[in-house]
């Protein structure tokens, strides 16, 4: 809440009216501008909220309906070290920037943790941005539920958050992981393990599910699972745990290329050959896939295009244009020398 010009009393904001009425900012804007397109019951709720908060409609019309910040924010709820070590994030930013280059919108980025969301929420609701892009969200990231009715939002991948209508862009992670694992089982591998991604994130969950379906269809066991956090080091630790079990492993599907590269270091340090002893398949087709030897077979994830589509969807929402709530990008399996 802000102070009025005289500093005598707190002044309600449009976001507060929207939250109290249980509607979007756009709906409040239409009501204060006497638009006939608003459902009468919704309009009545907004008017009650305006009265309850002593809100000034003319100010809302000037600040919201007639002005935009011409900026969008990309939020990444991860540590700074993880963001700058993972080529996924750079590719997403590249795609977003490429799309926004032909618009009036600028891009800013917030690397935020769920432990202190207040600063981020204050920035986003302070009139600084027109919409939000969220990448790499976890099931515990509940702060976004408080923003969903106040700002247009687009996620990379379906959010694991209930009670909100979400717009998101993704690939079919489960099907892509299934296809990658079938490449291993169809080539005759009988002990196919996986280094899965975090189980509080949709890609981690879905890629593990795809692997599990493929190995079961092949009549193989599904107990060779270790979980990492999409980092190089976690891939190495997970591969070490798999090999330390003392049971046969002749193939590994890794939940991303970074973890696959980490698995490489352990496999090769044990004197095992890739792919003769253990075949490896990754996911993303990023710089890690071609920096390892032998070159990594992996799922091509069109990350730059995903970023472009996220930005396009958000701009359409901001400008009131029709847009699909869910967009799925195609994937393909890139065969290299690790299988």
mmCIF file of C-alpha atoms in Angstrom:
data_model
loop_
_atom_site.group_PDB
_atom_site.id
_atom_site.type_symbol
_atom_site.label_atom_id
_atom_site.label_comp_id
_atom_site.label_asym_id
_atom_site.label_seq_id
_atom_site.Cartn_x
_atom_site.Cartn_y
_atom_site.Cartn_z
ATOM 1 C CA UNK A 1 0.000 0.000 0.000
ATOM 2 C CA UNK A 2 1.296 3.461 -0.912
ATOM 3 C CA UNK A 3 0.717 6.893 0.669
ATOM 4 C CA UNK A 4 -1.420 9.606 -0.932
ATOM 5 C CA UNK A 5 0.066 12.952 -1.932
ATOM 6 C CA UNK A 6 -0.431 14.439 1.514
ATOM 7 C CA UNK A 7 1.003 11.395 3.229
ATOM 8 C CA UNK A 8 -2.089 11.351 5.457
ATOM 9 C CA UNK A 9 -3.543 7.940 4.680
ATOM 10 C CA UNK A 10 -2.666 4.759 2.793
ATOM 11 C CA UNK A 11 -3.904 4.572 -0.786
ATOM 12 C CA UNK A 12 -5.231 1.329 -2.227
ATOM 13 C CA UNK A 13 -3.775 -0.022 -5.448
ATOM 14 C CA UNK A 14 -5.512 -1.582 -8.413
ATOM 15 C CA UNK A 15 -3.870 -4.904 -7.587
ATOM 16 C CA UNK A 16 -5.530 -4.816 -4.179
ATOM 17 C CA UNK A 17 -8.936 -4.219 -5.764
ATOM 18 C CA UNK A 18 -8.390 -7.121 -8.170
ATOM 19 C CA UNK A 19 -7.304 -9.439 -5.358
ATOM 20 C CA UNK A 20 -10.245 -8.512 -3.117
ATOM 21 C CA UNK A 21 -12.746 -8.912 -5.944
ATOM 22 C CA UNK A 22 -11.135 -12.141 -7.164
ATOM 23 C CA UNK A 23 -10.673 -10.892 -10.733
ATOM 24 C CA UNK A 24 -7.848 -9.853 -13.027
ATOM 25 C CA UNK A 25 -6.368 -6.374 -13.358
ATOM 26 C CA UNK A 26 -7.850 -6.157 -16.847
ATOM 27 C CA UNK A 27 -11.355 -6.747 -15.457
ATOM 28 C CA UNK A 28 -10.935 -3.977 -12.884
ATOM 29 C CA UNK A 29 -9.718 -1.650 -15.633
ATOM 30 C CA UNK A 30 -12.764 -2.402 -17.758
ATOM 31 C CA UNK A 31 -15.128 -1.802 -14.840
ATOM 32 C CA UNK A 32 -13.643 1.588 -13.946
ATOM 33 C CA UNK A 33 -13.933 2.573 -17.604
ATOM 34 C CA UNK A 34 -17.619 1.508 -17.721
ATOM 35 C CA UNK A 35 -17.048 -1.231 -20.284
ATOM 36 C CA UNK A 36 -20.255 -3.197 -21.051
ATOM 37 C CA UNK A 37 -18.242 -6.384 -21.680
ATOM 38 C CA UNK A 38 -17.918 -7.296 -17.990
ATOM 39 C CA UNK A 39 -20.351 -9.776 -16.459
ATOM 40 C CA UNK A 40 -22.715 -7.828 -14.150
ATOM 41 C CA UNK A 41 -21.926 -10.009 -11.135
ATOM 42 C CA UNK A 42 -18.170 -9.517 -11.635
ATOM 43 C CA UNK A 43 -18.680 -5.783 -12.100
ATOM 44 C CA UNK A 44 -20.630 -5.628 -8.849
ATOM 45 C CA UNK A 45 -17.824 -7.455 -7.018
ATOM 46 C CA UNK A 46 -15.289 -4.982 -8.351
ATOM 47 C CA UNK A 47 -17.412 -1.994 -7.342
ATOM 48 C CA UNK A 48 -17.793 -3.381 -3.831
ATOM 49 C CA UNK A 49 -14.018 -3.827 -3.590
ATOM 50 C CA UNK A 50 -13.479 -0.248 -4.811
ATOM 51 C CA UNK A 51 -15.794 1.056 -2.092
ATOM 52 C CA UNK A 52 -14.284 -1.163 0.606
ATOM 53 C CA UNK A 53 -10.753 -0.015 -0.199
ATOM 54 C CA UNK A 54 -11.713 3.631 -0.917
ATOM 55 C CA UNK A 55 -10.123 3.261 -4.320
ATOM 56 C CA UNK A 56 -10.131 6.130 -6.860
ATOM 57 C CA UNK A 57 -11.286 4.849 -10.279
ATOM 58 C CA UNK A 58 -9.942 7.796 -12.262
ATOM 59 C CA UNK A 59 -6.444 7.063 -11.047
ATOM 60 C CA UNK A 60 -6.866 3.437 -12.121
ATOM 61 C CA UNK A 61 -7.941 4.515 -15.576
ATOM 62 C CA UNK A 62 -4.902 6.723 -15.982
ATOM 63 C CA UNK A 63 -2.289 4.325 -14.559
ATOM 64 C CA UNK A 64 -3.557 0.991 -15.825
ATOM 65 C CA UNK A 65 -5.915 1.322 -18.747
ATOM 66 C CA UNK A 66 -3.988 4.038 -20.554
ATOM 67 C CA UNK A 67 -0.387 3.205 -19.778
ATOM 68 C CA UNK A 68 1.967 0.252 -20.046
ATOM 69 C CA UNK A 69 5.454 -0.266 -18.740
ATOM 70 C CA UNK A 70 6.429 -1.868 -22.085
ATOM 71 C CA UNK A 71 8.533 -4.370 -20.163
ATOM 72 C CA UNK A 72 8.291 -8.027 -19.246
ATOM 73 C CA UNK A 73 10.174 -9.942 -16.569
ATOM 74 C CA UNK A 74 11.712 -13.393 -16.786
ATOM 75 C CA UNK A 75 11.766 -15.052 -13.372
ATOM 76 C CA UNK A 76 14.108 -17.972 -12.703
ATOM 77 C CA UNK A 77 13.636 -19.420 -9.199
ATOM 78 C CA UNK A 78 17.115 -20.953 -9.036
ATOM 79 C CA UNK A 79 20.502 -20.053 -7.593
ATOM 80 C CA UNK A 80 22.682 -17.681 -9.595
ATOM 81 C CA UNK A 81 25.415 -20.289 -9.934
ATOM 82 C CA UNK A 82 23.008 -22.798 -11.437
ATOM 83 C CA UNK A 83 21.516 -20.315 -13.884
ATOM 84 C CA UNK A 84 24.857 -19.258 -15.326
ATOM 85 C CA UNK A 85 26.198 -22.824 -15.531
ATOM 86 C CA UNK A 86 23.254 -24.229 -17.483
ATOM 87 C CA UNK A 87 23.034 -23.461 -21.235
ATOM 88 C CA UNK A 88 19.273 -24.071 -21.087
ATOM 89 C CA UNK A 89 18.694 -20.672 -19.513
ATOM 90 C CA UNK A 90 20.864 -18.827 -22.035
ATOM 91 C CA UNK A 91 18.916 -20.413 -24.896
ATOM 92 C CA UNK A 92 15.562 -19.480 -23.360
ATOM 93 C CA UNK A 93 16.699 -15.864 -22.924
ATOM 94 C CA UNK A 94 17.961 -15.822 -26.503
ATOM 95 C CA UNK A 95 14.578 -16.942 -27.803
ATOM 96 C CA UNK A 96 12.657 -14.426 -25.699
ATOM 97 C CA UNK A 97 14.952 -11.577 -26.759
ATOM 98 C CA UNK A 98 14.676 -12.525 -30.424
ATOM 99 C CA UNK A 99 10.901 -12.286 -30.313
ATOM 100 C CA UNK A 100 10.779 -9.089 -28.259
ATOM 101 C CA UNK A 101 13.260 -7.366 -30.592
ATOM 102 C CA UNK A 102 10.402 -6.678 -33.028
ATOM 103 C CA UNK A 103 8.057 -5.363 -30.332
ATOM 104 C CA UNK A 104 7.954 -2.359 -28.013
ATOM 105 C CA UNK A 105 8.733 -4.518 -24.976
ATOM 106 C CA UNK A 106 12.038 -4.767 -23.153
ATOM 107 C CA UNK A 107 13.139 -7.760 -21.079
ATOM 108 C CA UNK A 108 14.465 -7.829 -17.549
ATOM 109 C CA UNK A 109 15.409 -10.897 -15.525
ATOM 110 C CA UNK A 110 14.978 -11.760 -11.866
ATOM 111 C CA UNK A 111 16.845 -14.693 -10.347
ATOM 112 C CA UNK A 112 14.680 -15.331 -7.338
ATOM 113 C CA UNK A 113 14.373 -17.882 -4.555
ATOM 114 C CA UNK A 114 11.123 -19.007 -2.955
ATOM 115 C CA UNK A 115 12.610 -18.323 0.500
ATOM 116 C CA UNK A 116 12.312 -14.544 -0.003
ATOM 117 C CA UNK A 117 9.542 -13.895 -2.540
ATOM 118 C CA UNK A 118 8.385 -10.566 -1.104
ATOM 119 C CA UNK A 119 10.987 -8.479 -2.927
ATOM 120 C CA UNK A 120 10.091 -10.085 -6.241
ATOM 121 C CA UNK A 121 6.345 -9.651 -5.715
ATOM 122 C CA UNK A 122 6.822 -6.017 -4.748
ATOM 123 C CA UNK A 123 8.794 -5.350 -7.924
ATOM 124 C CA UNK A 124 6.324 -7.135 -10.181
ATOM 125 C CA UNK A 125 3.262 -5.441 -8.728
ATOM 126 C CA UNK A 126 4.831 -1.981 -8.610
ATOM 127 C CA UNK A 127 3.894 -1.068 -12.168
ATOM 128 C CA UNK A 128 7.329 -1.969 -13.504
ATOM 129 C CA UNK A 129 6.249 -4.737 -15.871
ATOM 130 C CA UNK A 130 3.271 -5.771 -17.980
ATOM 131 C CA UNK A 131 3.713 -9.535 -17.715
ATOM 132 C CA UNK A 132 5.829 -12.366 -16.351
ATOM 133 C CA UNK A 133 7.654 -15.361 -17.813
ATOM 134 C CA UNK A 134 8.577 -18.153 -15.378
ATOM 135 C CA UNK A 135 11.255 -20.750 -16.115
ATOM 136 C CA UNK A 136 12.472 -23.696 -14.002
ATOM 137 C CA UNK A 137 9.733 -23.588 -11.400
ATOM 138 C CA UNK A 138 9.392 -26.165 -8.626
ATOM 139 C CA UNK A 139 6.335 -27.555 -6.884
ATOM 140 C CA UNK A 140 7.185 -25.478 -3.803
ATOM 141 C CA UNK A 141 7.151 -22.164 -5.688
ATOM 142 C CA UNK A 142 3.772 -21.021 -4.370
ATOM 143 C CA UNK A 143 4.404 -17.294 -4.654
ATOM 144 C CA UNK A 144 3.225 -17.325 -8.273
ATOM 145 C CA UNK A 145 -0.336 -18.173 -7.201
ATOM 146 C CA UNK A 146 -0.592 -14.706 -5.664
ATOM 147 C CA UNK A 147 0.316 -13.077 -8.967
ATOM 148 C CA UNK A 148 -1.737 -15.134 -11.416
ATOM 149 C CA UNK A 149 -4.803 -12.910 -11.219
ATOM 150 C CA UNK A 150 -2.837 -9.678 -11.241
ATOM 151 C CA UNK A 151 -0.373 -10.022 -14.104
ATOM 152 C CA UNK A 152 -0.349 -12.068 -17.324
ATOM 153 C CA UNK A 153 1.968 -15.048 -16.792
ATOM 154 C CA UNK A 154 3.453 -17.710 -19.065
ATOM 155 C CA UNK A 155 5.395 -20.713 -17.798
ATOM 156 C CA UNK A 156 8.025 -22.909 -19.414
ATOM 157 C CA UNK A 157 6.348 -26.248 -18.809
ATOM 158 C CA UNK A 158 3.116 -26.880 -16.959
ATOM 159 C CA UNK A 159 3.269 -25.433 -13.443
ATOM 160 C CA UNK A 160 2.745 -27.836 -10.556
ATOM 161 C CA UNK A 161 0.348 -25.358 -8.964
ATOM 162 C CA UNK A 162 -3.338 -25.951 -8.459
ATOM 163 C CA UNK A 163 -6.160 -23.444 -8.549
ATOM 164 C CA UNK A 164 -4.948 -21.249 -11.399
ATOM 165 C CA UNK A 165 -5.493 -21.140 -15.139
ATOM 166 C CA UNK A 166 -1.989 -21.447 -16.534
ATOM 167 C CA UNK A 167 -0.550 -20.571 -19.895
ATOM 168 C CA UNK A 168 2.551 -22.577 -20.705
ATOM 169 C CA UNK A 169 4.856 -23.747 -23.468
ATOM 170 C CA UNK A 170 6.580 -27.121 -23.276
ATOM 171 C CA UNK A 171 7.727 -30.214 -25.110
ATOM 172 C CA UNK A 172 6.163 -33.625 -24.509
ATOM 173 C CA UNK A 173 8.836 -34.659 -22.034
ATOM 174 C CA UNK A 174 7.303 -38.034 -21.306
ATOM 175 C CA UNK A 175 7.023 -39.082 -24.948
ATOM 176 C CA UNK A 176 10.506 -37.791 -25.766
ATOM 177 C CA UNK A 177 12.025 -39.713 -22.846
ATOM 178 C CA UNK A 178 10.117 -42.812 -23.914
ATOM 179 C CA UNK A 179 11.526 -42.521 -27.445
ATOM 180 C CA UNK A 180 15.056 -42.031 -26.123
ATOM 181 C CA UNK A 181 14.804 -45.074 -23.870
ATOM 182 C CA UNK A 182 13.336 -47.187 -26.670
ATOM 183 C CA UNK A 183 16.460 -46.392 -28.672
ATOM 184 C CA UNK A 184 18.385 -48.209 -25.934
ATOM 185 C CA UNK A 185 16.037 -51.140 -25.431
ATOM 186 C CA UNK A 186 15.538 -51.705 -29.166
ATOM 187 C CA UNK A 187 19.314 -51.931 -29.618
ATOM 188 C CA UNK A 188 19.415 -54.890 -27.251
ATOM 189 C CA UNK A 189 20.374 -53.269 -23.957
ATOM 190 C CA UNK A 190 19.009 -55.299 -21.044
ATOM 191 C CA UNK A 191 19.960 -53.271 -17.949
ATOM 192 C CA UNK A 192 18.797 -49.750 -18.690
ATOM 193 C CA UNK A 193 19.181 -47.254 -15.848
ATOM 194 C CA UNK A 194 18.189 -43.614 -15.574
ATOM 195 C CA UNK A 195 19.644 -40.538 -13.936
ATOM 196 C CA UNK A 196 16.387 -38.671 -13.407
ATOM 197 C CA UNK A 197 15.885 -34.959 -12.864
ATOM 198 C CA UNK A 198 14.362 -33.348 -9.741
ATOM 199 C CA UNK A 199 11.033 -34.847 -8.796
ATOM 200 C CA UNK A 200 9.549 -31.483 -7.811
ATOM 201 C CA UNK A 201 9.737 -30.250 -11.417
ATOM 202 C CA UNK A 202 7.570 -31.318 -14.397
ATOM 203 C CA UNK A 203 10.525 -32.295 -16.658
ATOM 204 C CA UNK A 204 12.014 -34.466 -13.928
ATOM 205 C CA UNK A 205 8.712 -36.208 -13.287
ATOM 206 C CA UNK A 206 7.705 -36.641 -16.920
ATOM 207 C CA UNK A 207 11.066 -37.859 -18.211
ATOM 208 C CA UNK A 208 11.232 -40.454 -15.463
ATOM 209 C CA UNK A 209 7.708 -41.591 -16.376
ATOM 210 C CA UNK A 210 8.694 -41.946 -20.045
ATOM 211 C CA UNK A 211 11.756 -44.030 -19.143
ATOM 212 C CA UNK A 212 9.680 -46.226 -16.855
ATOM 213 C CA UNK A 213 7.059 -46.931 -19.531
ATOM 214 C CA UNK A 214 9.729 -47.880 -22.073
ATOM 215 C CA UNK A 215 11.651 -50.285 -19.837
ATOM 216 C CA UNK A 216 8.461 -51.951 -18.664
ATOM 217 C CA UNK A 217 7.290 -52.431 -22.243
ATOM 218 C CA UNK A 218 10.622 -54.078 -22.980
ATOM 219 C CA UNK A 219 10.130 -56.461 -20.064
ATOM 220 C CA UNK A 220 12.953 -54.913 -18.062
ATOM 221 C CA UNK A 221 13.059 -53.881 -14.426
ATOM 222 C CA UNK A 222 12.480 -50.261 -13.397
ATOM 223 C CA UNK A 223 14.524 -50.110 -10.204
ATOM 224 C CA UNK A 224 17.725 -48.692 -11.711
ATOM 225 C CA UNK A 225 16.835 -45.090 -10.824
ATOM 226 C CA UNK A 226 18.960 -42.389 -9.244
ATOM 227 C CA UNK A 227 17.885 -38.735 -9.026
ATOM 228 C CA UNK A 228 19.996 -35.650 -9.725
ATOM 229 C CA UNK A 229 19.280 -31.928 -9.920
ATOM 230 C CA UNK A 230 20.124 -31.308 -13.611
ATOM 231 C CA UNK A 231 23.725 -30.332 -12.750
ATOM 232 C CA UNK A 232 26.974 -31.934 -13.905
ATOM 233 C CA UNK A 233 28.036 -32.887 -10.388
ATOM 234 C CA UNK A 234 24.697 -34.483 -9.561
ATOM 235 C CA UNK A 235 24.926 -36.621 -12.703
ATOM 236 C CA UNK A 236 28.317 -37.892 -11.612
ATOM 237 C CA UNK A 237 27.094 -38.685 -8.104
ATOM 238 C CA UNK A 238 24.014 -40.487 -9.426
ATOM 239 C CA UNK A 239 26.091 -42.579 -11.842
ATOM 240 C CA UNK A 240 28.467 -43.491 -9.049
ATOM 241 C CA UNK A 241 25.543 -44.696 -6.938
ATOM 242 C CA UNK A 242 24.230 -46.791 -9.836
ATOM 243 C CA UNK A 243 27.568 -48.504 -10.392
ATOM 244 C CA UNK A 244 28.130 -48.983 -6.673
ATOM 245 C CA UNK A 245 24.989 -51.090 -6.438
ATOM 246 C CA UNK A 246 26.942 -54.007 -7.842
ATOM 247 C CA UNK A 247 24.245 -54.912 -10.370
ATOM 248 C CA UNK A 248 24.619 -54.855 -14.178
ATOM 249 C CA UNK A 249 24.120 -51.559 -16.020
ATOM 250 C CA UNK A 250 24.597 -51.504 -19.774
ATOM 251 C CA UNK A 251 22.737 -48.274 -20.659
ATOM 252 C CA UNK A 252 21.707 -44.971 -19.070
ATOM 253 C CA UNK A 253 19.086 -42.427 -20.007
ATOM 254 C CA UNK A 254 19.968 -39.117 -18.343
ATOM 255 C CA UNK A 255 17.328 -36.450 -17.710
ATOM 256 C CA UNK A 256 19.494 -33.770 -19.333
ATOM 257 C CA UNK A 257 22.836 -33.459 -21.102
ATOM 258 C CA UNK A 258 24.623 -31.966 -18.101
ATOM 259 C CA UNK A 259 23.850 -35.011 -15.988
ATOM 260 C CA UNK A 260 24.806 -37.267 -18.913
ATOM 261 C CA UNK A 261 28.183 -35.528 -19.087
ATOM 262 C CA UNK A 262 28.595 -36.069 -15.358
ATOM 263 C CA UNK A 263 27.775 -39.754 -15.826
ATOM 264 C CA UNK A 264 30.449 -39.949 -18.550
ATOM 265 C CA UNK A 265 33.175 -38.946 -16.095
ATOM 266 C CA UNK A 266 32.312 -41.754 -13.703
ATOM 267 C CA UNK A 267 31.798 -44.419 -16.377
ATOM 268 C CA UNK A 268 35.136 -43.651 -17.975
ATOM 269 C CA UNK A 269 36.953 -43.330 -14.641
ATOM 270 C CA UNK A 270 35.880 -46.911 -13.885
ATOM 271 C CA UNK A 271 37.590 -48.112 -17.061
ATOM 272 C CA UNK A 272 34.277 -48.696 -18.848
ATOM 273 C CA UNK A 273 33.742 -47.794 -22.494
ATOM 274 C CA UNK A 274 30.946 -45.739 -24.040
ATOM 275 C CA UNK A 275 28.989 -47.181 -25.807
ATOM 276 C CA UNK A 276 30.567 -50.666 -25.818
ATOM 277 C CA UNK A 277 30.035 -51.263 -22.097
ATOM 278 C CA UNK A 278 27.434 -48.624 -21.264
ATOM 279 C CA UNK A 279 25.393 -46.673 -23.810
ATOM 280 C CA UNK A 280 24.264 -43.185 -22.812
ATOM 281 C CA UNK A 281 21.410 -40.976 -24.048
ATOM 282 C CA UNK A 282 20.734 -37.444 -22.801
ATOM 283 C CA UNK A 283 18.111 -34.729 -23.203
ATOM 284 C CA UNK A 284 18.356 -31.131 -24.512
ATOM 285 C CA UNK A 285 20.970 -31.286 -27.291
ATOM 286 C CA UNK A 286 22.971 -28.450 -25.782
ATOM 287 C CA UNK A 287 26.709 -27.716 -25.719
ATOM 288 C CA UNK A 288 27.374 -30.569 -23.296
ATOM 289 C CA UNK A 289 26.220 -33.088 -25.918
ATOM 290 C CA UNK A 290 29.013 -32.213 -28.337
ATOM 291 C CA UNK A 291 31.726 -31.388 -25.800
ATOM 292 C CA UNK A 292 31.968 -34.966 -24.487
ATOM 293 C CA UNK A 293 33.727 -37.891 -26.190
ATOM 294 C CA UNK A 294 32.125 -39.844 -27.724
ATOM 295 C CA UNK A 295 29.514 -37.300 -28.816
ATOM 296 C CA UNK A 296 26.247 -37.773 -26.970
ATOM 297 C CA UNK A 297 23.044 -39.135 -28.474
ATOM 298 C CA UNK A 298 20.292 -36.924 -27.100
ATOM 299 C CA UNK A 299 16.790 -35.542 -27.467
ATOM 300 C CA UNK A 300 16.787 -32.262 -29.380
ATOM 301 C CA UNK A 301 14.870 -29.776 -27.239
ATOM 302 C CA UNK A 302 14.029 -26.634 -29.281
ATOM 303 C CA UNK A 303 14.833 -24.301 -26.402
ATOM 304 C CA UNK A 304 15.324 -21.100 -28.410
ATOM 305 C CA UNK A 305 12.004 -21.657 -30.178
ATOM 306 C CA UNK A 306 10.379 -22.393 -26.828
ATOM 307 C CA UNK A 307 11.592 -19.021 -25.542
ATOM 308 C CA UNK A 308 10.220 -17.280 -28.626
ATOM 309 C CA UNK A 309 6.823 -18.920 -28.196
ATOM 310 C CA UNK A 310 6.695 -18.023 -24.511
ATOM 311 C CA UNK A 311 7.319 -14.370 -25.360
ATOM 312 C CA UNK A 312 4.741 -14.417 -28.155
ATOM 313 C CA UNK A 313 2.121 -15.943 -25.865
ATOM 314 C CA UNK A 314 2.789 -13.370 -23.147
ATOM 315 C CA UNK A 315 2.600 -10.399 -25.518
ATOM 316 C CA UNK A 316 -0.701 -11.719 -26.859
ATOM 317 C CA UNK A 317 -2.066 -11.958 -23.323
ATOM 318 C CA UNK A 318 -0.903 -8.441 -22.452
ATOM 319 C CA UNK A 319 -2.502 -7.024 -25.576
ATOM 320 C CA UNK A 320 -5.726 -9.001 -25.279
ATOM 321 C CA UNK A 321 -5.157 -11.089 -28.392
ATOM 322 C CA UNK A 322 -6.360 -14.687 -28.698
ATOM 323 C CA UNK A 323 -3.699 -17.232 -27.770
ATOM 324 C CA UNK A 324 -3.459 -20.925 -26.978
ATOM 325 C CA UNK A 325 -3.305 -21.803 -23.299
ATOM 326 C CA UNK A 326 -0.967 -24.753 -23.918
ATOM 327 C CA UNK A 327 1.645 -25.020 -26.678
ATOM 328 C CA UNK A 328 3.765 -28.155 -27.210
ATOM 329 C CA UNK A 329 6.938 -27.917 -29.266
ATOM 330 C CA UNK A 330 8.230 -30.915 -31.269
ATOM 331 C CA UNK A 331 11.315 -32.914 -30.286
ATOM 332 C CA UNK A 332 13.573 -35.319 -32.198
ATOM 333 C CA UNK A 333 16.252 -37.831 -31.283
ATOM 334 C CA UNK A 334 19.744 -36.920 -32.470
ATOM 335 C CA UNK A 335 21.823 -40.077 -32.928
ATOM 336 C CA UNK A 336 25.548 -39.637 -32.256
ATOM 337 C CA UNK A 337 28.265 -41.976 -30.993
ATOM 338 C CA UNK A 338 27.155 -42.893 -27.463
ATOM 339 C CA UNK A 339 24.712 -45.681 -28.421
#
